[in-house]
């Protein structure tokens, strides 16, 4: 995974899938849905997030429905990853299956807009003043994320097995 | 090492002697269940991209339920794609036989100790049989169909312990609504719930299924009930093999992360107000609320046991003026059995409409969808805004007893007086 510096977008607890992928744009193309990602929660995010930026959140990130679009909208904005104190189960699975790095850790003490870099291999979030230790992901989940998600990961694996 | 039931099943599926909460393991799937909505039409493009077939067609069960009866062009097209796919891959296919979570165990596919993925959020229903069953999205299901494997973070176990015995007029649906009210929709923290205690043991299989089904509303990954003779008898009668069900019990010293104790003997019938199952409280808090529609349907609330409960109250009664009662039996077999027992006759005599054995308006499909401003009392699992029809419609959730009593009175009513002398 590239190690680039991005800015932190800080969010609180219980960011739900409707905030990430608002129901009223669910039938629209992904570019349009993603342009409204978090519009009701952090109105500047969709317009100003740059590739490589990160979300740092509190508890239960991604609660709500099983819609995979909640992850796709964040990927569409080019996010480097999400660091939260905890994740809702189905969102967490969807994120890994679609190749979005998600790490459990407490980084909410960092200021909004701080420059940071996610080192997924070492499971740390580096910033100007130091580093935050994150819960490491097991190797095969890291590899799945690196491959871009479950489907490309399986493509690679099946090719290796000669299927 | 002492393990909970969930840990034992996952350890076995992962080929390990033991597992501990928080560990991530890869497990072999014993069975994958898919339906017409999230199944063939969503997984086929991914299978095609991967250029593989099914890992084991004998371990895949396809059930059509969401788009049955297919009386509009979109639904008909999805059903025809589903049927073609079933033929092409040669999987077990139950077409138009009822709702997946009810049909799967009814046909003997679920047994204690199994590790099962389902392409639907109410897949925890299989937990009632002491199986570790959970719902996954379409991308992940495609991966399971291609490889027979899935990763899982070993959950910790939350024991929801029901002491005492349920009083007359109170059902499993009231228990689970009460748990939603107390613990909230994330009380399960995507961990494994295990329902325990004498009040759970006293329930028949279909009532246990109601508890496990709504583990989804508690935000848990799975909702288990350790198997006993009741489970084994059901599985055998369904044509399945209960196997060594006695081994699928949590160890006495296993670490349970949380335990919540409930008193069944003091539980009143529960009603959840719009728009969340967590808005549950005693029926008295909502009694008198005027209604337009009563819906007895869904995997949660229209199994044979639910139909029998509703008929107990409706026998010899008529619907209140202005009330529309819709009954959508959860499976064809349950409906046939209810017909043979005179239960379907009770609904007809009361003035109810009988709908197909399908998800219907629970999934927001079909011509019976709730219109603008409609007030509905429903035996389904979810009353999210707009789920069953127009965004201005409102849905209260209850047991089949409370639904039947309310259909007679035309407003939300306590079922207990209706059961006196019955
Ligand atoms: S009946 Fe309702 S809850 Fe059950 S599977 Fe169908 S849509 Fe889901």
Coordinates of C-alpha atoms and ligand atoms in Angstrom, one line a residue:
Chain A
X1 CA 0.0 0.0 0.0
X2 CA 1.2 3.5 -0.8
X3 CA 2.4 5.5 2.2
X4 CA 1.2 9.0 1.6
X5 CA 0.3 11.8 3.9
X6 CA -3.3 12.9 4.1
X7 CA -5.5 15.0 6.3
X8 CA -7.7 13.7 9.0
X9 CA -11.5 14.2 8.9
X10 CA -12.7 13.8 12.5
X11 CA -16.2 12.3 13.1
X12 CA -17.9 11.2 16.3
X13 CA -19.8 8.1 17.3
X14 CA -22.4 6.1 15.4
X15 CA -21.8 7.4 11.9
X16 CA -24.5 5.4 10.1
X17 CA -24.7 4.0 6.6
X18 CA -27.4 6.5 5.7
X19 CA -24.9 9.3 6.4
X20 CA -22.3 7.6 4.3
X21 CA -24.6 6.6 1.4
X22 CA -27.8 8.7 1.8
X23 CA -30.9 6.8 0.9
X24 CA -32.1 9.6 -1.4
X25 CA -29.1 9.2 -3.7
X26 CA -28.9 5.4 -3.5
X27 CA -30.5 5.0 -7.0
X28 CA -28.1 7.4 -8.6
X29 CA -24.7 6.6 -10.1
X30 CA -21.8 6.1 -7.7
X31 CA -20.1 9.4 -8.6
X32 CA -23.3 11.3 -7.6
X33 CA -23.9 9.2 -4.5
X34 CA -20.3 9.8 -3.4
X35 CA -20.6 13.5 -3.9
X36 CA -23.2 13.4 -1.1
X37 CA -21.2 11.1 1.2
X38 CA -21.6 12.5 4.8
X39 CA -23.4 15.5 3.4
X40 CA -25.7 15.6 6.5
X41 CA -23.0 15.0 9.0
X42 CA -19.8 16.7 7.7
X43 CA -21.0 19.0 4.8
X44 CA -17.5 19.9 3.6
X45 CA -16.3 16.3 3.3
X46 CA -17.5 15.2 -0.1
X47 CA -16.4 18.4 -1.9
X48 CA -13.0 18.8 -0.1
X49 CA -11.7 15.3 0.7
X50 CA -8.6 14.6 -1.3
X51 CA -7.2 11.2 -2.2
X52 CA -5.2 10.0 0.7
X53 CA -7.3 11.7 3.4
X54 CA -8.4 9.6 6.4
X55 CA -11.4 9.4 8.6
X56 CA -10.9 9.2 12.3
X57 CA -14.1 8.3 14.3
X58 CA -15.4 7.2 17.6
X59 CA -17.5 4.1 18.3
X60 CA -19.8 2.0 16.1
X61 CA -18.7 3.4 12.7
X62 CA -20.9 2.3 9.8
X63 CA -24.0 1.2 11.8
X64 CA -27.2 0.5 10.0
X65 CA -27.9 -1.3 6.8
X66 CA -25.7 -3.8 4.9
X67 CA -25.4 -1.6 1.8
X68 CA -22.0 -2.0 0.2
X69 CA -22.4 1.6 -1.2
X70 CA -21.4 3.0 2.2
X71 CA -17.9 1.6 1.6
X72 CA -17.9 2.4 -2.1
X73 CA -18.7 6.0 -1.5
X74 CA -15.6 6.4 0.7
X75 CA -13.4 4.5 -1.8
X76 CA -14.7 6.8 -4.5
X77 CA -13.3 9.8 -2.6
X78 CA -9.9 8.0 -2.5
X79 CA -9.8 7.7 1.2
X80 CA -6.6 6.1 2.7
X81 CA -8.6 4.4 5.4
X82 CA -10.9 4.7 8.4
X83 CA -9.7 4.5 12.0
X84 CA -12.4 4.1 14.6
X85 CA -12.7 3.0 18.2
X86 CA -15.2 0.3 16.9
X87 CA -17.0 -0.6 13.8
X88 CA -20.5 -2.0 13.1
X89 CA -20.0 -5.7 12.0
X90 CA -21.4 -5.7 8.5
X91 CA -19.7 -2.4 7.5
X92 CA -16.4 -3.8 8.7
X93 CA -16.7 -6.9 6.6
X94 CA -17.9 -5.0 3.6
X95 CA -14.9 -2.6 3.9
X96 CA -12.4 -5.4 3.8
X97 CA -14.3 -7.2 1.1
X98 CA -14.2 -4.1 -1.0
X99 CA -10.6 -3.2 -0.2
X100 CA -11.0 -0.2 2.1
X101 CA -8.4 -0.3 5.0
X102 CA -10.3 -0.2 8.4
X103 CA -8.4 -0.2 11.7
X104 CA -9.6 -0.2 15.2
X105 CA -7.8 2.3 17.4
X106 CA -8.2 5.5 19.4
X107 CA -7.0 8.5 17.4
X108 CA -9.7 11.0 18.3
X109 CA -7.3 13.1 20.3
X110 CA -5.7 14.3 17.0
X111 CA -6.9 17.6 15.7
X112 CA -9.3 17.8 12.7
X113 CA -7.2 18.4 9.6
X114 CA -4.0 17.1 11.0
X115 CA -1.6 15.5 8.5
X116 CA -1.3 11.8 9.1
X117 CA -0.2 8.6 7.3
X118 CA -1.6 5.1 7.8
X119 CA 1.1 2.4 7.9
X120 CA -1.1 -0.6 7.5
X121 CA 1.7 -3.2 7.7
X122 CA 2.9 -1.8 11.0
X123 CA -0.7 -1.0 12.2
X124 CA 0.2 2.6 13.2
X125 CA -1.1 6.0 12.3
X126 CA 1.9 8.3 12.0
X127 CA 1.4 12.1 12.5
X128 CA 3.7 15.1 13.0
X129 CA 3.7 14.7 16.8
X130 CA 4.2 10.9 16.9
X131 CA 2.2 7.8 16.2
X132 CA -1.0 6.0 17.3
X133 CA -0.8 2.3 17.7
X134 CA -3.7 0.5 16.0
X135 CA -5.0 -3.1 16.3
X136 CA -3.1 -5.1 13.7
X137 CA -5.0 -6.9 11.0
X138 CA -4.1 -10.5 10.4
X139 CA -2.0 -11.0 7.3
X140 CA -4.6 -12.4 5.0
X141 CA -7.0 -9.6 5.6
X142 CA -4.2 -7.1 4.9
X143 CA -3.4 -8.9 1.7
X144 CA -7.1 -8.8 0.7
X145 CA -7.2 -5.1 1.2
X146 CA -3.9 -4.7 -0.7
X147 CA -5.4 -6.7 -3.6
X148 CA -8.3 -4.3 -3.7
X149 CA -10.9 -6.5 -2.0
X150 CA -12.3 -10.0 -2.0
X151 CA -13.0 -10.4 -5.7
X152 CA -9.6 -9.4 -7.1
X153 CA -8.0 -11.3 -4.2
X154 CA -9.8 -14.4 -5.2
X155 CA -8.9 -13.8 -8.9
X156 CA -5.3 -13.8 -7.8
X157 CA -5.6 -16.9 -5.6
X158 CA -7.5 -18.9 -8.2
X159 CA -5.0 -18.0 -10.9
X160 CA -2.2 -19.2 -8.5
X161 CA -4.1 -22.5 -7.9
X162 CA -4.4 -22.8 -11.7
X163 CA -8.2 -22.9 -11.6
Chain B
X1 CA -10.0 -24.9 27.3
X2 CA -13.6 -24.2 28.1
X3 CA -15.5 -22.8 25.1
X4 CA -18.9 -21.4 24.5
X5 CA -21.2 -23.0 21.9
X6 CA -20.3 -20.3 19.3
X7 CA -16.6 -20.9 19.9
X8 CA -17.0 -24.7 19.6
X9 CA -18.8 -24.5 16.2
X10 CA -16.3 -22.0 14.8
X11 CA -13.3 -24.0 16.0
X12 CA -14.7 -27.1 14.3
X13 CA -15.4 -25.2 11.1
X14 CA -11.9 -23.7 11.2
X15 CA -10.3 -27.0 11.8
X16 CA -8.9 -25.9 15.1
X17 CA -8.9 -27.5 18.5
X18 CA -9.9 -24.2 20.1
X19 CA -10.5 -20.5 19.3
X20 CA -10.7 -17.4 21.4
X21 CA -12.8 -14.3 21.0
X22 CA -11.1 -11.6 18.8
X23 CA -9.1 -14.1 16.8
X24 CA -9.7 -14.0 13.1
X25 CA -10.0 -17.5 11.5
X26 CA -11.0 -18.9 8.1
X27 CA -13.8 -21.4 8.4
X28 CA -15.2 -24.0 6.0
X29 CA -18.9 -23.4 5.3
X30 CA -21.2 -26.4 5.7
X31 CA -24.1 -24.8 3.8
X32 CA -24.8 -21.5 1.9
X33 CA -28.3 -20.3 1.6
X34 CA -29.3 -17.7 -1.0
X35 CA -32.6 -16.2 -2.2
X36 CA -33.9 -14.7 -5.4
X37 CA -33.1 -11.1 -4.4
X38 CA -29.5 -11.3 -3.2
X39 CA -28.6 -14.6 -4.9
X40 CA -28.2 -15.5 -8.6
X41 CA -28.7 -12.0 -10.0
X42 CA -26.0 -10.5 -7.8
X43 CA -23.5 -13.4 -7.5
X44 CA -23.5 -14.6 -11.0
X45 CA -21.6 -11.6 -12.5
X46 CA -18.9 -12.2 -9.8
X47 CA -18.7 -16.0 -10.4
X48 CA -18.4 -15.2 -14.1
X49 CA -15.6 -12.7 -13.5
X50 CA -13.7 -15.3 -11.4
X51 CA -14.4 -17.9 -14.1
X52 CA -15.4 -20.5 -11.5
X53 CA -18.4 -22.5 -10.7
X54 CA -19.7 -23.5 -7.2
X55 CA -17.4 -25.0 -4.7
X56 CA -20.0 -27.7 -3.9
X57 CA -23.4 -27.5 -5.4
X58 CA -24.7 -30.0 -2.8
X59 CA -24.0 -27.4 -0.1
X60 CA -26.0 -24.6 -1.7
X61 CA -29.7 -24.1 -1.2
X62 CA -31.6 -21.5 -3.2
X63 CA -35.0 -20.4 -2.1
X64 CA -37.3 -18.0 -4.0
X65 CA -39.3 -15.8 -1.6
X66 CA -38.7 -12.0 -2.2
X67 CA -40.2 -11.7 -5.7
X68 CA -42.9 -14.5 -5.4
X69 CA -45.5 -14.5 -6.9
X70 CA -43.7 -12.4 -9.6
X71 CA -46.9 -10.7 -10.8
X72 CA -45.0 -7.6 -12.1
X73 CA -42.5 -7.6 -15.0
X74 CA -39.4 -6.9 -12.9
X75 CA -40.2 -9.6 -10.3
X76 CA -41.0 -12.1 -13.1
X77 CA -37.7 -11.4 -14.8
X78 CA -35.8 -11.9 -11.6
X79 CA -37.6 -15.2 -10.9
X80 CA -36.9 -16.5 -14.4
X81 CA -33.2 -15.7 -14.0
X82 CA -33.3 -17.4 -10.6
X83 CA -34.9 -20.5 -12.1
X84 CA -32.5 -20.7 -15.0
X85 CA -29.5 -20.4 -12.6
X86 CA -30.9 -23.2 -10.4
X87 CA -31.2 -25.5 -13.4
X88 CA -27.7 -24.6 -14.7
X89 CA -25.9 -25.2 -11.4
X90 CA -28.1 -28.1 -10.2
X91 CA -28.5 -26.7 -6.7
X92 CA -31.3 -27.6 -4.3
X93 CA -34.0 -25.1 -5.1
X94 CA -37.2 -24.5 -3.2
X95 CA -39.3 -22.4 -5.5
X96 CA -42.4 -20.6 -4.2
X97 CA -42.4 -22.8 -1.1
X98 CA -42.2 -20.0 1.4
X99 CA -39.7 -17.6 3.2
X100 CA -36.1 -18.8 3.2
X101 CA -35.5 -18.7 7.0
X102 CA -38.6 -21.0 7.5
X103 CA -38.2 -23.2 4.5
X104 CA -34.5 -24.0 5.2
X105 CA -35.1 -25.8 8.6
X106 CA -38.5 -27.1 7.5
X107 CA -36.8 -29.1 4.8
X108 CA -34.2 -30.5 7.1
X109 CA -31.2 -28.5 5.9
X110 CA -30.2 -27.1 9.3
X111 CA -28.7 -29.2 12.1
X112 CA -26.9 -28.5 15.4
X113 CA -23.2 -27.7 15.1
X114 CA -23.4 -26.5 11.5
X115 CA -21.6 -23.4 10.3
X116 CA -23.9 -21.7 7.7
X117 CA -23.9 -18.4 5.8
X118 CA -27.0 -16.9 4.5
X119 CA -27.5 -14.1 1.9
X120 CA -30.0 -12.3 4.1
X121 CA -29.8 -10.3 7.3
X122 CA -32.2 -12.5 9.2
X123 CA -30.0 -15.5 8.8
X124 CA -29.4 -15.8 12.5
X125 CA -32.7 -17.7 12.5
X126 CA -30.7 -20.9 12.0
X127 CA -29.2 -20.3 15.5
X128 CA -32.4 -21.6 17.0
X129 CA -31.1 -25.1 16.0
X130 CA -27.7 -24.7 17.6
X131 CA -26.1 -23.8 14.2
X132 CA -23.8 -20.8 13.8
X133 CA -25.6 -19.0 11.0
X134 CA -25.1 -15.4 9.9
X135 CA -26.0 -13.0 7.1
X136 CA -23.5 -11.7 4.6
X137 CA -23.6 -9.3 1.5
X138 CA -23.6 -10.4 -2.1
X139 CA -19.9 -9.9 -2.8
X140 CA -19.0 -12.0 0.2
X141 CA -21.6 -14.7 -0.7
X142 CA -20.0 -14.9 -4.2
X143 CA -16.7 -15.6 -2.5
X144 CA -18.3 -18.4 -0.4
X145 CA -19.9 -19.9 -3.4
X146 CA -16.6 -19.9 -5.2
X147 CA -14.4 -21.2 -2.4
X148 CA -16.5 -22.7 0.4
X149 CA -14.6 -20.5 2.9
X150 CA -15.2 -17.4 4.9
X151 CA -13.2 -15.4 7.4
X152 CA -14.8 -14.7 10.8
X153 CA -13.6 -12.8 13.8
X154 CA -14.4 -15.1 16.7
X155 CA -17.2 -13.3 18.7
X156 CA -17.5 -13.2 22.4
X157 CA -20.7 -14.5 23.8
X158 CA -23.5 -12.5 25.3
X159 CA -25.9 -14.6 27.4
X160 CA -29.5 -13.4 27.4
X161 CA -31.0 -15.5 30.2
X162 CA -34.7 -15.9 30.7
X163 CA -35.8 -17.1 34.2
X164 CA -39.3 -18.1 35.1
X165 CA -42.1 -19.1 32.7
X166 CA -44.0 -16.9 30.3
X167 CA -47.6 -16.1 31.5
X168 CA -50.6 -16.8 29.3
X169 CA -50.9 -14.4 26.4
X170 CA -47.2 -13.7 26.1
X171 CA -45.0 -15.2 23.3
X172 CA -41.4 -15.4 22.1
X173 CA -42.1 -12.2 20.0
X174 CA -42.8 -10.3 23.2
X175 CA -39.5 -11.6 24.7
X176 CA -37.4 -10.4 21.8
X177 CA -39.2 -7.1 21.6
X178 CA -38.5 -6.6 25.3
X179 CA -34.8 -7.4 24.7
X180 CA -34.7 -4.9 21.8
X181 CA -36.2 -2.3 24.1
X182 CA -33.7 -3.0 26.9
X183 CA -30.5 -3.5 24.9
X184 CA -31.1 -1.3 21.9
X185 CA -30.3 -2.1 18.3
X186 CA -26.6 -2.4 18.8
X187 CA -26.8 -4.3 22.1
X188 CA -25.5 -7.4 20.3
X189 CA -22.3 -5.6 19.2
X190 CA -21.9 -8.0 16.3
X191 CA -21.0 -10.7 18.7
X192 CA -22.8 -14.1 19.4
X193 CA -25.9 -14.0 21.5
X194 CA -26.9 -17.2 23.3
X195 CA -30.5 -17.4 24.6
X196 CA -30.6 -19.4 27.8
X197 CA -32.8 -20.2 30.8
X198 CA -36.0 -22.2 31.5
X199 CA -38.3 -19.8 29.6
X200 CA -36.3 -20.4 26.4
X201 CA -36.1 -24.2 27.0
X202 CA -39.9 -24.3 27.3
X203 CA -40.4 -22.8 23.8
X204 CA -41.2 -24.9 20.7
X205 CA -38.9 -24.7 17.7
X206 CA -40.8 -22.1 15.8
X207 CA -41.0 -19.9 18.9
X208 CA -37.2 -20.3 19.3
X209 CA -36.8 -19.3 15.7
X210 CA -38.5 -16.0 16.4
X211 CA -35.9 -15.2 19.1
X212 CA -33.0 -16.1 16.9
X213 CA -34.4 -14.3 13.8
X214 CA -34.5 -11.0 15.6
X215 CA -30.9 -11.3 16.9
X216 CA -30.5 -9.3 13.7
X217 CA -32.4 -6.4 15.4
X218 CA -30.1 -6.7 18.4
X219 CA -27.1 -6.1 16.1
X220 CA -25.6 -9.5 16.8
X221 CA -23.8 -11.7 14.3
X222 CA -25.6 -14.9 15.5
X223 CA -28.4 -15.8 18.0
X224 CA -27.9 -19.3 19.3
X225 CA -30.0 -21.6 21.4
X226 CA -28.2 -24.8 22.5
X227 CA -29.9 -27.9 21.1
X228 CA -32.0 -30.2 23.2
X229 CA -34.5 -33.0 22.6
X230 CA -37.0 -30.5 21.1
X231 CA -34.4 -29.5 18.5
X232 CA -33.4 -33.1 17.7
X233 CA -37.1 -34.1 17.3
X234 CA -37.8 -31.2 14.9
X235 CA -34.7 -31.9 12.8
X236 CA -35.5 -35.6 12.5
X237 CA -39.2 -34.9 11.6
X238 CA -38.0 -32.5 8.9
X239 CA -35.9 -35.3 7.3
X240 CA -32.6 -33.9 8.6
X241 CA -29.9 -35.5 10.8
X242 CA -29.5 -34.0 14.3
X243 CA -26.2 -35.9 14.6
X244 CA -24.4 -35.8 18.0
X245 CA -26.5 -32.8 19.1
X246 CA -25.5 -33.4 22.7
X247 CA -21.9 -32.2 22.1
X248 CA -23.1 -28.8 20.9
X249 CA -23.4 -27.2 24.3
X250 CA -21.3 -24.5 25.8
X251 CA -18.9 -25.7 28.5
X252 CA -19.8 -25.0 32.1
X253 CA -16.7 -22.8 32.7
X254 CA -16.7 -21.0 29.4
X255 CA -16.2 -17.2 29.6
X256 CA -19.3 -15.3 28.8
X257 CA -18.6 -11.6 28.2
X258 CA -22.0 -10.3 29.2
X259 CA -25.0 -11.7 30.9
X260 CA -28.4 -10.1 31.0
X261 CA -31.2 -11.7 33.1
X262 CA -34.8 -11.3 32.3
X263 CA -37.9 -12.4 34.2
X264 CA -40.4 -14.2 31.9
X265 CA -43.1 -14.4 34.6
X266 CA -43.6 -10.7 34.8
X267 CA -43.4 -10.0 31.1
X268 CA -46.4 -8.2 29.5
X269 CA -47.2 -8.3 25.8
X270 CA -44.9 -5.8 24.0
X271 CA -45.5 -3.4 21.2
X272 CA -42.7 -1.5 19.4
X273 CA -43.8 2.0 18.2
X274 CA -42.6 3.5 14.9
X275 CA -39.9 3.5 13.6
X276 CA -37.7 1.1 15.5
X277 CA -37.9 -2.3 17.2
X278 CA -36.1 -0.7 20.1
X279 CA -39.2 1.4 20.8
X280 CA -40.7 -1.5 22.5
X281 CA -42.7 -1.3 25.8
X282 CA -45.7 -2.9 27.4
X283 CA -48.8 -3.0 25.2
X284 CA -50.6 -0.7 27.7
X285 CA -48.4 2.2 26.5
X286 CA -49.8 1.9 23.0
X287 CA -53.3 0.5 23.7
X288 CA -56.1 2.4 21.9
X289 CA -53.9 3.5 19.0
X290 CA -56.2 3.4 16.0
X291 CA -55.2 1.1 13.1
X292 CA -56.0 0.6 9.4
X293 CA -54.1 -2.6 8.7
X294 CA -53.1 -5.6 10.7
X295 CA -50.4 -7.8 9.0
X296 CA -49.6 -11.3 10.1
X297 CA -46.7 -12.2 7.9
X298 CA -42.9 -12.7 7.5
X299 CA -40.4 -15.3 8.7
X300 CA -40.6 -13.6 12.1
X301 CA -44.4 -13.7 12.6
X302 CA -46.4 -16.1 10.3
X303 CA -45.0 -19.5 10.9
X304 CA -47.5 -22.3 11.9
X305 CA -47.1 -21.5 15.6
X306 CA -47.8 -17.8 14.9
X307 CA -50.9 -18.6 12.8
X308 CA -52.2 -21.0 15.5
X309 CA -51.8 -18.2 18.2
X310 CA -53.6 -15.7 16.1
X311 CA -56.4 -18.1 15.3
X312 CA -56.8 -18.9 19.0
X313 CA -58.0 -15.3 19.5
X314 CA -59.8 -14.9 16.1
X315 CA -61.9 -18.1 16.3
X316 CA -65.6 -17.1 16.0
X317 CA -64.7 -13.4 15.8
X318 CA -65.0 -10.8 13.0
X319 CA -62.6 -8.0 12.1
X320 CA -63.5 -4.5 13.4
X321 CA -65.1 -2.3 10.8
X322 CA -62.6 -0.6 8.6
X323 CA -59.7 -2.9 9.5
X324 CA -57.9 -4.8 6.8
X325 CA -56.3 -8.0 8.1
X326 CA -53.7 -9.6 5.8
X327 CA -52.3 -13.0 6.5
X328 CA -49.2 -14.3 4.5
X329 CA -48.3 -17.7 5.9
X330 CA -44.5 -18.1 6.1
X331 CA -44.4 -21.3 4.2
X332 CA -46.7 -23.5 2.0
X333 CA -46.3 -26.4 4.4
X334 CA -47.2 -24.3 7.4
X335 CA -50.2 -23.0 5.5
X336 CA -51.3 -26.5 4.5
X337 CA -51.0 -27.7 8.1
X338 CA -52.9 -24.7 9.3
X339 CA -55.6 -25.4 6.7
X340 CA -55.9 -29.0 7.8
X341 CA -56.2 -27.8 11.4
X342 CA -59.0 -25.4 10.6
X343 CA -56.8 -22.4 11.3
X344 CA -57.0 -21.0 7.8
X345 CA -60.8 -21.3 8.0
X346 CA -60.8 -19.1 11.1
X347 CA -59.0 -16.3 9.2
X348 CA -61.4 -16.6 6.3
X349 CA -64.4 -16.5 8.5
X350 CA -63.0 -13.5 10.3
X351 CA -62.7 -11.6 7.0
X352 CA -59.0 -11.8 6.5
X353 CA -57.2 -11.8 3.1
X354 CA -54.7 -14.5 2.5
X355 CA -51.5 -13.5 0.6
X356 CA -48.8 -15.7 -1.0
X357 CA -46.2 -17.6 1.0
X358 CA -43.5 -14.9 0.4
X359 CA -41.8 -11.8 1.9
X360 CA -44.4 -9.6 0.4
X361 CA -44.9 -6.2 2.0
X362 CA -42.3 -7.1 4.8
X363 CA -39.8 -6.5 2.0
X364 CA -41.8 -3.6 0.6
X365 CA -42.8 -5.6 -2.4
X366 CA -46.2 -6.2 -4.1
X367 CA -49.5 -4.6 -4.5
X368 CA -50.4 -4.8 -0.8
X369 CA -47.7 -2.2 0.1
X370 CA -48.9 0.3 2.7
X371 CA -50.3 3.5 1.3
X372 CA -49.9 7.1 2.5
X373 CA -50.5 7.6 6.2
X374 CA -51.6 4.0 6.8
X375 CA -51.3 2.8 10.4
X376 CA -50.3 -0.8 10.6
X377 CA -49.7 -3.3 13.4
X378 CA -47.4 -6.1 12.1
X379 CA -45.9 -9.3 13.3
X380 CA -42.7 -8.7 11.2
X381 CA -39.3 -7.9 12.6
X382 CA -38.6 -4.3 11.4
X383 CA -40.7 -1.1 11.4
X384 CA -38.1 1.2 9.8
X385 CA -39.6 4.2 8.2
X386 CA -41.0 3.4 4.7
X387 CA -39.9 -0.2 4.8
X388 CA -43.4 -1.6 4.2
X389 CA -44.7 1.1 1.9
X390 CA -45.1 4.8 1.7
X391 CA -42.7 6.9 3.8
X392 CA -45.7 8.4 5.7
X393 CA -47.0 5.0 6.7
X394 CA -46.4 3.9 10.3
X395 CA -45.8 0.4 11.6
X396 CA -46.1 -1.0 15.1
X397 CA -44.7 -4.4 15.9
X398 CA -46.3 -7.1 18.1
X399 CA -46.9 -10.8 18.7
X400 CA -49.5 -12.6 16.7
X401 CA -51.8 -12.7 19.8
X402 CA -51.7 -8.9 20.0
X403 CA -52.1 -8.5 16.3
X404 CA -55.3 -10.7 16.4
X405 CA -56.8 -8.9 19.4
X406 CA -56.1 -5.6 17.7
X407 CA -57.7 -6.7 14.4
X408 CA -60.9 -7.5 16.4
X409 CA -60.9 -4.2 18.3
X410 CA -59.7 -2.0 15.4
X411 CA -57.0 -0.5 17.6
X412 CA -53.9 -1.7 19.5
X413 CA -55.3 -4.0 22.2
X414 CA -54.0 -6.2 25.0
X415 CA -54.6 -9.9 23.9
X416 CA -54.9 -11.2 27.5
X417 CA -58.6 -10.4 28.0
X418 CA -59.3 -12.1 24.6
X419 CA -57.8 -15.3 25.9
X420 CA -59.9 -15.6 29.0
X421 CA -62.1 -18.7 28.9
X422 CA -60.4 -19.9 25.7
Ligands
LIG1 S1 -40.1 -12.0 5.5 FE1 -39.2 -10.0 5.8 S2 -37.6 -10.3 7.4 FE2 -38.1 -12.3 6.5 S3 -36.7 -12.7 4.9 FE3 -38.5 -11.8 4.0 S4 -38.1 -9.6 3.9 FE4 -36.6 -10.5 5.4

